[in-house]
Amino acid sequence: MRLATKAGLGLLAAALVLTGCGRSTGTAAPEQAKEVATDTPATGTVKVWAMGGEGEKLPQLAKEYEAANPGVRIEVTAIPWGQAHDKLAGAIAAKTTPDLSMMGTTWMPEFGRTGALDPVPSLIDTTKFFPAALEPPTVDKTLYGVPWYVDTRVLFYRKDILDKAGIKQAPRTWAELTAAAKAAQDKGGAKYGMYLPPGKGGAADVYLPWIWQQGGDILGADGTFTFDTPESVKALSYYQSFFTGKLAPMATQPGDAERWFVDGSLAMQITGPWMVSKFLELGGPGFADKFAVAPVPGDKTRTSFVGGADLVVFKDSPNRDAAWKFVNWLSDPAVQVKWYGLQKDLPSVQAAWQNPALRDNDKVAPFGEQLKDAKATPPIGTFQQIQKLIEDQSEKLIVGGVSPENTAKALQQGAERIGTGA
């Protein structure tokens, strides 16, 4: 998710003032949801904003809903991700929102506190989703969004390289991951055993799960930051060890990790579901037999990051009931499987993973297994600034050689300056 611009933050602040909202995390009582009339069909026009490829592909899926519900029209506007935050903030401030919008999970704490989102009604059966997917849209104890699709991070590894190195199964622990990376270089013929971002380009997606896997976190139960803990120092030390041990490349350019994985220079990396099709495309015929995916190696647990996108309905929607009915349809397991076929977005509904298209695909099924042990980023409005702080300090840790202890202190001090936005 892109970092919010100053303009976007200003617009959002204006929205907070206009709605008279700005509650502190965990202090407000849950907002009561209004019911949706289920005895009448959906009618009228439902205006939807969707970002990226989802905005381009959703009209195709929406035609099926319109065919089954002749009285309704789904009008989708595709919004570039780079413009989406500011556009949503401006629409809330001006009270010109659509009926329904896709929203990145890391934006939910910000927009959930504007007072502009409609609480999820009982029409939506929330028990069918992966529990971790419900964390981001739950703001101040109220569920304001429905998980549309999810993503998580798993371990991609070259089976042929590890097999040559004498390793017959995917690493399951931190110690096994380090040993596999070393063996891949010493015996498997790989130049690099492991790819990890040297700061910029996803450091938070690596560092945070390594804290969670020890039972730690970066935000305490009292809402204060906890970067300067033994769990944080241990995660940073483990991160740094791949570089000091020359198991991971120090300098990379965009696309290097993908190319090296395909040509055999790189044995392993932790990345997301979009890379399955990318590797099959880059590797060509036969490459599917050379690599595999597995849940991430761990410490006390094998917890990974969960992200994705939610669907939200706005209180100012003139067609609220129809919007929620469309969301409910998009949450049907069979529809989620169809959406996976169109866009390759991973289903947020657990039952969808029993479909053979996902269950029997050895490159996809491990993502469903990983989602059983996944955690969302902290529900704070400033997480994008925190994410940038993590990347900046991780770069100093990796490239600048700053100690894990001093990096943890710098993260704590920086996070306290930023605050939680509550």
Short mmCIF file of C-alpha atoms in Angstrom, two decimals:
data_model
loop_
_atom_site.label_atom_id
_atom_site.label_comp_id
_atom_site.label_asym_id
_atom_site.label_seq_id
_atom_site.Cartn_x
_atom_site.Cartn_y
_atom_site.Cartn_z
CA MET A 1 0.00 0.00 0.00
CA ARG A 2 1.31 3.40 -0.93
CA LEU A 3 2.13 5.98 1.71
CA ALA A 4 -0.57 8.61 2.13
CA THR A 5 0.38 12.03 0.82
CA LYS A 6 0.23 15.17 2.94
CA ALA A 7 -2.69 16.32 0.84
CA GLY A 8 -4.53 13.08 1.53
CA LEU A 9 -3.89 13.31 5.24
CA GLY A 10 -5.16 16.88 5.22
CA LEU A 11 -8.33 15.86 3.44
CA LEU A 12 -8.85 13.04 5.89
CA ALA A 13 -8.37 15.42 8.83
CA ALA A 14 -11.04 17.64 7.30
CA ALA A 15 -13.33 14.64 7.06
CA LEU A 16 -12.76 13.86 10.73
CA VAL A 17 -13.76 17.40 11.65
CA LEU A 18 -16.83 17.32 9.44
CA THR A 19 -18.06 14.07 10.96
CA GLY A 20 -17.21 15.12 14.50
CA CYS A 21 -15.26 11.90 14.87
CA GLY A 22 -11.78 10.96 15.99
CA ARG A 23 -12.26 8.31 18.62
CA SER A 24 -9.37 6.72 20.46
CA THR A 25 -8.59 3.10 19.70
CA GLY A 26 -10.49 0.71 21.92
CA THR A 27 -12.33 3.36 23.95
CA ALA A 28 -15.55 3.76 21.96
CA ALA A 29 -18.54 1.47 22.30
CA PRO A 30 -19.26 -0.67 19.22
CA GLU A 31 -21.45 1.12 16.69
CA GLN A 32 -24.75 -0.62 16.04
CA ALA A 33 -25.38 -1.80 12.49
CA LYS A 34 -28.69 -1.24 10.73
CA GLU A 35 -30.41 -4.26 9.23
CA VAL A 36 -30.78 -4.84 5.49
CA ALA A 37 -34.21 -5.62 4.07
CA THR A 38 -33.91 -9.17 2.77
CA ASP A 39 -37.50 -9.61 1.59
CA THR A 40 -37.01 -7.40 -1.48
CA PRO A 41 -34.61 -7.76 -4.43
CA ALA A 42 -31.72 -5.40 -5.06
CA THR A 43 -32.74 -2.55 -7.34
CA GLY A 44 -31.34 0.70 -8.72
CA THR A 45 -27.73 1.65 -9.42
CA VAL A 46 -24.87 0.70 -7.11
CA LYS A 47 -21.84 2.90 -7.66
CA VAL A 48 -18.59 1.08 -6.88
CA TRP A 49 -14.99 2.27 -6.72
CA ALA A 50 -12.32 -0.40 -7.18
CA MET A 51 -8.57 -0.11 -7.57
CA GLY A 52 -5.96 -1.58 -9.89
CA GLY A 53 -6.73 -4.82 -11.71
CA GLU A 54 -9.80 -5.35 -9.56
CA GLY A 55 -11.35 -2.21 -10.99
CA GLU A 56 -10.72 -3.48 -14.50
CA LYS A 57 -12.04 -7.03 -13.94
CA LEU A 58 -14.98 -6.43 -11.57
CA PRO A 59 -17.41 -5.26 -14.32
CA GLN A 60 -17.07 -8.69 -15.93
CA LEU A 61 -18.11 -10.45 -12.72
CA ALA A 62 -20.80 -7.88 -11.96
CA LYS A 63 -22.62 -8.80 -15.19
CA GLU A 64 -23.47 -12.16 -13.63
CA TYR A 65 -25.02 -10.42 -10.63
CA GLU A 66 -27.01 -8.10 -12.87
CA ALA A 67 -28.28 -11.07 -14.90
CA ALA A 68 -29.54 -12.72 -11.71
CA ASN A 69 -30.95 -9.42 -10.41
CA PRO A 70 -32.51 -7.61 -13.41
CA GLY A 71 -33.55 -4.59 -11.39
CA VAL A 72 -30.04 -3.57 -10.38
CA ARG A 73 -27.11 -1.99 -12.23
CA ILE A 74 -23.52 -2.19 -10.92
CA GLU A 75 -21.53 0.85 -12.05
CA VAL A 76 -17.79 0.30 -11.47
CA THR A 77 -15.23 3.11 -11.58
CA ALA A 78 -11.61 1.97 -11.75
CA ILE A 79 -9.29 4.07 -9.58
CA PRO A 80 -5.47 3.89 -9.78
CA TRP A 81 -3.98 2.83 -6.44
CA GLY A 82 -1.77 5.92 -6.40
CA GLN A 83 -4.81 8.21 -6.41
CA ALA A 84 -7.19 6.12 -4.31
CA HIS A 85 -6.38 7.33 -0.78
CA ASP A 86 -6.71 11.03 -1.60
CA LYS A 87 -9.81 10.45 -3.72
CA LEU A 88 -11.54 8.57 -0.90
CA ALA A 89 -10.53 11.20 1.67
CA GLY A 90 -11.78 14.01 -0.55
CA ALA A 91 -15.08 12.25 -1.26
CA ILE A 92 -15.69 11.73 2.46
CA ALA A 93 -14.98 15.39 3.22
CA ALA A 94 -17.25 16.55 0.39
CA LYS A 95 -19.92 13.89 1.04
CA THR A 96 -19.62 12.66 -2.55
CA THR A 97 -18.74 9.04 -1.85
CA PRO A 98 -19.91 6.13 -3.99
CA ASP A 99 -22.26 3.53 -2.52
CA LEU A 100 -19.51 0.97 -2.16
CA SER A 101 -15.73 0.95 -2.39
CA MET A 102 -12.81 -1.41 -2.26
CA MET A 103 -10.34 -0.35 0.43
CA GLY A 104 -6.82 -1.51 1.26
CA THR A 105 -6.59 -3.18 4.66
CA THR A 106 -4.01 -0.73 6.02
CA TRP A 107 -6.39 2.17 5.35
CA MET A 108 -9.25 0.79 7.44
CA PRO A 109 -8.19 2.37 10.77
CA GLU A 110 -8.03 5.81 9.14
CA PHE A 111 -11.31 5.69 7.29
CA GLY A 112 -13.10 3.65 9.93
CA ARG A 113 -12.78 6.59 12.33
CA THR A 114 -14.22 9.19 9.96
CA GLY A 115 -17.79 8.21 10.78
CA ALA A 116 -18.43 7.78 7.06
CA LEU A 117 -18.55 3.97 6.92
CA ASP A 118 -21.64 1.89 7.50
CA PRO A 119 -21.17 -0.93 10.06
CA VAL A 120 -21.45 -4.40 8.54
CA PRO A 121 -25.04 -5.69 8.92
CA SER A 122 -26.04 -9.18 10.07
CA LEU A 123 -26.81 -10.03 6.43
CA ILE A 124 -23.10 -10.84 6.17
CA ASP A 125 -22.12 -14.10 7.89
CA THR A 126 -18.75 -13.11 9.33
CA THR A 127 -17.98 -16.62 10.60
CA LYS A 128 -17.13 -17.77 7.07
CA PHE A 129 -14.02 -15.58 6.75
CA PHE A 130 -10.49 -16.32 7.92
CA PRO A 131 -10.40 -14.77 11.42
CA ALA A 132 -7.22 -12.80 10.65
CA ALA A 133 -8.96 -11.16 7.68
CA LEU A 134 -11.51 -9.60 10.04
CA GLU A 135 -8.84 -7.80 12.08
CA PRO A 136 -8.13 -4.81 9.74
CA PRO A 137 -11.77 -3.80 9.12
CA THR A 138 -12.60 -3.94 12.83
CA VAL A 139 -12.09 -0.42 14.15
CA ASP A 140 -12.89 0.51 17.75
CA LYS A 141 -14.72 -2.82 18.17
CA THR A 142 -16.97 -2.20 15.14
CA LEU A 143 -16.70 -4.13 11.86
CA TYR A 144 -16.79 -1.58 9.05
CA GLY A 145 -15.67 -3.68 6.10
CA VAL A 146 -16.01 -7.15 4.60
CA PRO A 147 -12.84 -8.99 3.52
CA TRP A 148 -13.05 -9.31 -0.26
CA TYR A 149 -9.77 -11.03 -0.92
CA VAL A 150 -6.68 -11.77 1.12
CA ASP A 151 -2.99 -12.18 0.55
CA THR A 152 -0.28 -13.54 2.74
CA ARG A 153 3.43 -14.33 2.46
CA VAL A 154 4.85 -17.82 2.10
CA LEU A 155 8.23 -19.35 1.33
CA PHE A 156 9.03 -19.93 -2.35
CA TYR A 157 11.93 -22.33 -2.84
CA ARG A 158 13.75 -24.06 -5.66
CA LYS A 159 13.14 -27.76 -5.05
CA ASP A 160 15.92 -28.81 -7.40
CA ILE A 161 18.53 -26.64 -5.67
CA LEU A 162 17.62 -27.78 -2.16
CA ASP A 163 17.45 -31.39 -3.31
CA LYS A 164 20.95 -31.11 -4.74
CA ALA A 165 22.03 -29.67 -1.39
CA GLY A 166 20.60 -32.70 0.42
CA ILE A 167 17.49 -30.97 1.77
CA LYS A 168 14.34 -32.95 1.02
CA GLN A 169 11.65 -30.75 2.57
CA ALA A 170 10.92 -27.07 3.04
CA PRO A 171 12.54 -25.43 6.10
CA ARG A 172 10.17 -25.20 9.06
CA THR A 173 12.20 -23.24 11.64
CA TRP A 174 14.55 -20.27 11.68
CA ALA A 175 17.51 -22.59 12.18
CA GLU A 176 16.43 -24.77 9.26
CA LEU A 177 15.97 -21.72 7.03
CA THR A 178 19.50 -20.50 7.74
CA ALA A 179 20.92 -24.00 7.23
CA ALA A 180 19.03 -24.42 3.95
CA ALA A 181 20.26 -21.05 2.67
CA LYS A 182 23.86 -21.99 3.47
CA ALA A 183 23.54 -25.47 1.95
CA ALA A 184 21.97 -24.02 -1.22
CA GLN A 185 25.13 -21.92 -1.70
CA ASP A 186 27.71 -24.50 -0.59
CA LYS A 187 26.22 -27.57 -2.29
CA GLY A 188 23.24 -26.52 -4.41
CA GLY A 189 25.00 -24.18 -6.80
CA ALA A 190 23.03 -21.04 -5.87
CA LYS A 191 24.83 -17.73 -5.61
CA TYR A 192 22.37 -16.57 -2.93
CA GLY A 193 20.60 -18.85 -0.47
CA MET A 194 17.87 -16.35 0.44
CA TYR A 195 16.45 -13.06 -0.75
CA LEU A 196 15.32 -10.50 1.83
CA PRO A 197 14.72 -6.81 1.15
CA PRO A 198 17.78 -4.84 2.35
CA GLY A 199 15.54 -2.20 3.92
CA LYS A 200 13.32 -0.68 1.27
CA GLY A 201 10.81 -2.78 -0.62
CA GLY A 202 9.01 -4.83 2.00
CA ALA A 203 11.06 -4.91 5.20
CA ALA A 204 7.97 -4.66 7.40
CA ASP A 205 6.47 -7.79 5.80
CA VAL A 206 9.53 -9.75 6.96
CA TYR A 207 10.33 -8.10 10.29
CA LEU A 208 6.82 -7.98 11.78
CA PRO A 209 6.05 -11.72 11.37
CA TRP A 210 9.40 -12.56 12.98
CA ILE A 211 8.28 -10.61 16.06
CA TRP A 212 4.84 -12.24 16.02
CA GLN A 213 6.39 -15.70 15.72
CA GLN A 214 7.99 -15.17 19.14
CA GLY A 215 4.76 -14.01 20.73
CA GLY A 216 5.70 -10.32 20.55
CA ASP A 217 4.21 -7.31 18.77
CA ILE A 218 4.98 -3.66 18.02
CA LEU A 219 1.90 -2.31 19.81
CA GLY A 220 1.01 -3.21 23.36
CA ALA A 221 -2.44 -3.85 24.78
CA ASP A 222 -2.37 -0.33 26.26
CA GLY A 223 -1.89 1.20 22.78
CA THR A 224 1.77 2.15 23.23
CA PHE A 225 4.57 1.07 20.89
CA THR A 226 6.81 -1.84 21.87
CA PHE A 227 9.66 -1.79 19.36
CA ASP A 228 12.40 -1.87 21.99
CA THR A 229 11.70 -5.39 23.27
CA PRO A 230 13.79 -8.58 23.29
CA GLU A 231 11.50 -10.00 20.58
CA SER A 232 12.20 -7.01 18.36
CA VAL A 233 15.96 -7.22 18.88
CA LYS A 234 15.93 -10.95 18.15
CA ALA A 235 13.94 -10.40 14.93
CA LEU A 236 16.34 -7.67 13.82
CA SER A 237 19.36 -9.84 14.67
CA TYR A 238 17.98 -12.72 12.63
CA TYR A 239 17.23 -10.34 9.75
CA GLN A 240 20.75 -8.93 9.81
CA SER A 241 22.34 -12.40 10.00
CA PHE A 242 21.41 -13.24 6.41
CA PHE A 243 23.44 -10.28 5.21
CA THR A 244 26.42 -10.55 7.54
CA GLY A 245 26.54 -14.25 6.67
CA LYS A 246 26.50 -13.39 2.95
CA LEU A 247 23.44 -15.56 2.41
CA ALA A 248 21.36 -12.71 0.93
CA PRO A 249 22.30 -10.09 -1.70
CA MET A 250 23.09 -6.66 -0.28
CA ALA A 251 22.35 -4.66 -3.42
CA THR A 252 19.49 -5.37 -5.80
CA GLN A 253 17.54 -3.73 -8.58
CA PRO A 254 13.82 -4.20 -9.27
CA GLY A 255 13.26 -7.58 -10.87
CA ASP A 256 16.54 -9.11 -9.69
CA ALA A 257 14.99 -11.51 -7.19
CA GLU A 258 12.51 -12.84 -9.75
CA ARG A 259 15.18 -13.29 -12.42
CA TRP A 260 17.67 -14.90 -10.04
CA PHE A 261 15.06 -17.32 -8.73
CA VAL A 262 14.25 -18.45 -12.25
CA ASP A 263 17.85 -18.78 -13.46
CA GLY A 264 18.95 -20.66 -10.33
CA SER A 265 21.09 -17.93 -8.76
CA LEU A 266 18.65 -17.66 -5.83
CA ALA A 267 17.26 -20.58 -3.84
CA MET A 268 14.54 -19.05 -1.63
CA GLN A 269 12.46 -15.97 -0.98
CA ILE A 270 9.39 -14.97 1.05
CA THR A 271 6.77 -13.34 -1.14
CA GLY A 272 3.09 -13.25 -2.07
CA PRO A 273 0.57 -15.08 -4.28
CA TRP A 274 1.03 -12.86 -7.33
CA MET A 275 4.47 -14.42 -7.84
CA VAL A 276 3.09 -17.86 -8.71
CA SER A 277 1.91 -16.77 -12.15
CA LYS A 278 4.93 -14.49 -12.53
CA PHE A 279 7.40 -17.34 -12.01
CA LEU A 280 5.45 -19.65 -14.33
CA GLU A 281 5.52 -16.93 -16.97
CA LEU A 282 9.23 -16.15 -16.56
CA GLY A 283 10.34 -19.76 -16.20
CA GLY A 284 8.42 -21.15 -19.14
CA PRO A 285 7.48 -24.80 -19.75
CA GLY A 286 8.78 -27.16 -17.09
CA PHE A 287 9.62 -24.53 -14.48
CA ALA A 288 6.61 -25.50 -12.36
CA ASP A 289 8.45 -28.71 -11.46
CA LYS A 290 11.48 -26.80 -10.20
CA PHE A 291 9.90 -24.71 -7.46
CA ALA A 292 7.44 -25.10 -4.61
CA VAL A 293 5.78 -23.01 -1.93
CA ALA A 294 5.30 -23.72 1.78
CA PRO A 295 4.21 -21.90 4.94
CA VAL A 296 6.93 -19.62 6.27
CA PRO A 297 9.52 -21.06 8.67
CA GLY A 298 9.05 -19.83 12.21
CA ASP A 299 10.12 -19.69 15.82
CA LYS A 300 7.43 -20.49 18.42
CA THR A 301 4.81 -20.21 15.64
CA ARG A 302 4.89 -19.92 11.84
CA THR A 303 2.80 -16.75 11.71
CA SER A 304 2.82 -14.70 8.52
CA PHE A 305 1.42 -11.35 7.43
CA VAL A 306 -2.15 -11.07 6.11
CA GLY A 307 -3.30 -8.24 3.87
CA GLY A 308 -5.65 -7.82 0.94
CA ALA A 309 -8.65 -5.57 0.44
CA ASP A 310 -12.01 -4.97 2.09
CA LEU A 311 -15.37 -3.81 0.76
CA VAL A 312 -17.01 -0.89 2.56
CA VAL A 313 -20.40 0.77 2.20
CA PHE A 314 -20.79 4.47 2.98
CA LYS A 315 -23.47 5.87 5.27
CA ASP A 316 -24.33 8.50 2.69
CA SER A 317 -25.15 5.79 0.11
CA PRO A 318 -28.58 6.38 -1.42
CA ASN A 319 -28.75 2.66 -2.23
CA ARG A 320 -27.32 1.12 0.93
CA ASP A 321 -29.33 -2.12 0.97
CA ALA A 322 -28.49 -2.97 -2.64
CA ALA A 323 -24.81 -2.25 -1.98
CA TRP A 324 -24.71 -4.68 0.95
CA LYS A 325 -26.57 -7.31 -1.06
CA PHE A 326 -23.90 -7.06 -3.76
CA VAL A 327 -21.17 -7.38 -1.10
CA ASN A 328 -22.94 -10.46 0.26
CA TRP A 329 -22.97 -12.00 -3.23
CA LEU A 330 -19.26 -11.27 -3.69
CA SER A 331 -18.69 -13.14 -0.41
CA ASP A 332 -20.34 -16.33 -1.61
CA PRO A 333 -17.77 -19.19 -1.81
CA ALA A 334 -18.65 -20.06 -5.42
CA VAL A 335 -18.37 -16.42 -6.48
CA GLN A 336 -15.04 -16.10 -4.69
CA VAL A 337 -13.73 -19.07 -6.68
CA LYS A 338 -14.92 -17.42 -9.92
CA TRP A 339 -13.14 -14.21 -8.86
CA TYR A 340 -9.96 -16.18 -8.24
CA GLY A 341 -10.24 -17.50 -11.79
CA LEU A 342 -10.60 -13.97 -13.17
CA GLN A 343 -8.16 -12.00 -11.04
CA LYS A 344 -6.16 -14.63 -9.08
CA ASP A 345 -7.11 -12.90 -5.82
CA LEU A 346 -7.06 -15.36 -2.92
CA PRO A 347 -10.52 -16.01 -1.38
CA SER A 348 -11.21 -14.57 2.06
CA VAL A 349 -13.96 -17.15 2.63
CA GLN A 350 -12.58 -20.38 4.06
CA ALA A 351 -15.06 -22.68 2.28
CA ALA A 352 -13.85 -21.48 -1.13
CA TRP A 353 -10.53 -23.21 -0.46
CA GLN A 354 -12.26 -26.60 -0.67
CA ASN A 355 -12.79 -26.04 -4.39
CA PRO A 356 -10.40 -28.22 -6.44
CA ALA A 357 -9.08 -25.15 -8.29
CA LEU A 358 -7.39 -24.08 -5.06
CA ARG A 359 -7.32 -27.23 -2.90
CA ASP A 360 -5.56 -29.37 -5.52
CA ASN A 361 -3.14 -26.73 -6.78
CA ASP A 362 0.20 -27.34 -5.03
CA LYS A 363 1.31 -23.77 -5.78
CA VAL A 364 -1.81 -22.22 -4.25
CA ALA A 365 -3.03 -24.54 -1.46
CA PRO A 366 -0.12 -23.60 0.87
CA PHE A 367 -1.44 -20.03 0.93
CA GLY A 368 -4.71 -21.33 2.37
CA GLU A 369 -2.77 -23.28 4.98
CA GLN A 370 -0.73 -20.18 5.86
CA LEU A 371 -3.88 -18.08 6.29
CA LYS A 372 -4.77 -20.24 9.29
CA ASP A 373 -1.76 -18.71 11.04
CA ALA A 374 -1.59 -15.10 9.90
CA LYS A 375 -1.83 -11.70 11.54
CA ALA A 376 -2.73 -8.22 10.35
CA THR A 377 -0.76 -5.05 10.93
CA PRO A 378 -1.73 -2.95 13.99
CA PRO A 379 -5.08 -1.12 13.67
CA ILE A 380 -3.62 2.39 13.80
CA GLY A 381 -4.17 5.30 11.47
CA THR A 382 -0.45 6.03 11.11
CA PHE A 383 0.68 2.58 10.04
CA GLN A 384 1.92 3.77 6.66
CA GLN A 385 4.32 6.18 8.37
CA ILE A 386 5.37 3.35 10.72
CA GLN A 387 5.95 1.12 7.70
CA LYS A 388 8.25 3.72 6.16
CA LEU A 389 10.07 4.09 9.49
CA ILE A 390 10.67 0.31 9.55
CA GLU A 391 12.06 0.40 6.01
CA ASP A 392 14.34 3.35 6.74
CA GLN A 393 15.73 1.84 9.94
CA SER A 394 16.06 -1.62 8.39
CA GLU A 395 18.19 -0.14 5.64
CA LYS A 396 20.49 1.35 8.29
CA LEU A 397 20.59 -2.06 9.99
CA ILE A 398 21.48 -3.94 6.79
CA VAL A 399 23.47 -1.45 4.73
CA GLY A 400 24.78 0.81 7.49
CA GLY A 401 25.62 -1.92 9.97
CA VAL A 402 23.73 -0.35 12.87
CA SER A 403 23.30 -2.84 15.73
CA PRO A 404 19.93 -4.55 16.29
CA GLU A 405 19.75 -2.99 19.76
CA ASN A 406 20.26 0.55 18.44
CA THR A 407 17.86 -0.11 15.55
CA ALA A 408 15.17 -1.18 18.03
CA LYS A 409 15.73 2.01 20.04
CA ALA A 410 15.52 4.15 16.89
CA LEU A 411 12.30 2.41 15.87
CA GLN A 412 10.80 3.03 19.30
CA GLN A 413 11.78 6.70 19.34
CA GLY A 414 10.56 7.24 15.78
CA ALA A 415 7.26 5.49 16.41
CA GLU A 416 6.62 7.54 19.54
CA ARG A 417 7.16 10.73 17.52
CA ILE A 418 4.71 9.56 14.85
CA GLY A 419 2.08 8.33 17.30
CA THR A 420 -0.88 6.08 16.60
CA GLY A 421 -3.20 8.71 15.19
CA ALA A 422 -5.76 8.03 17.91
#
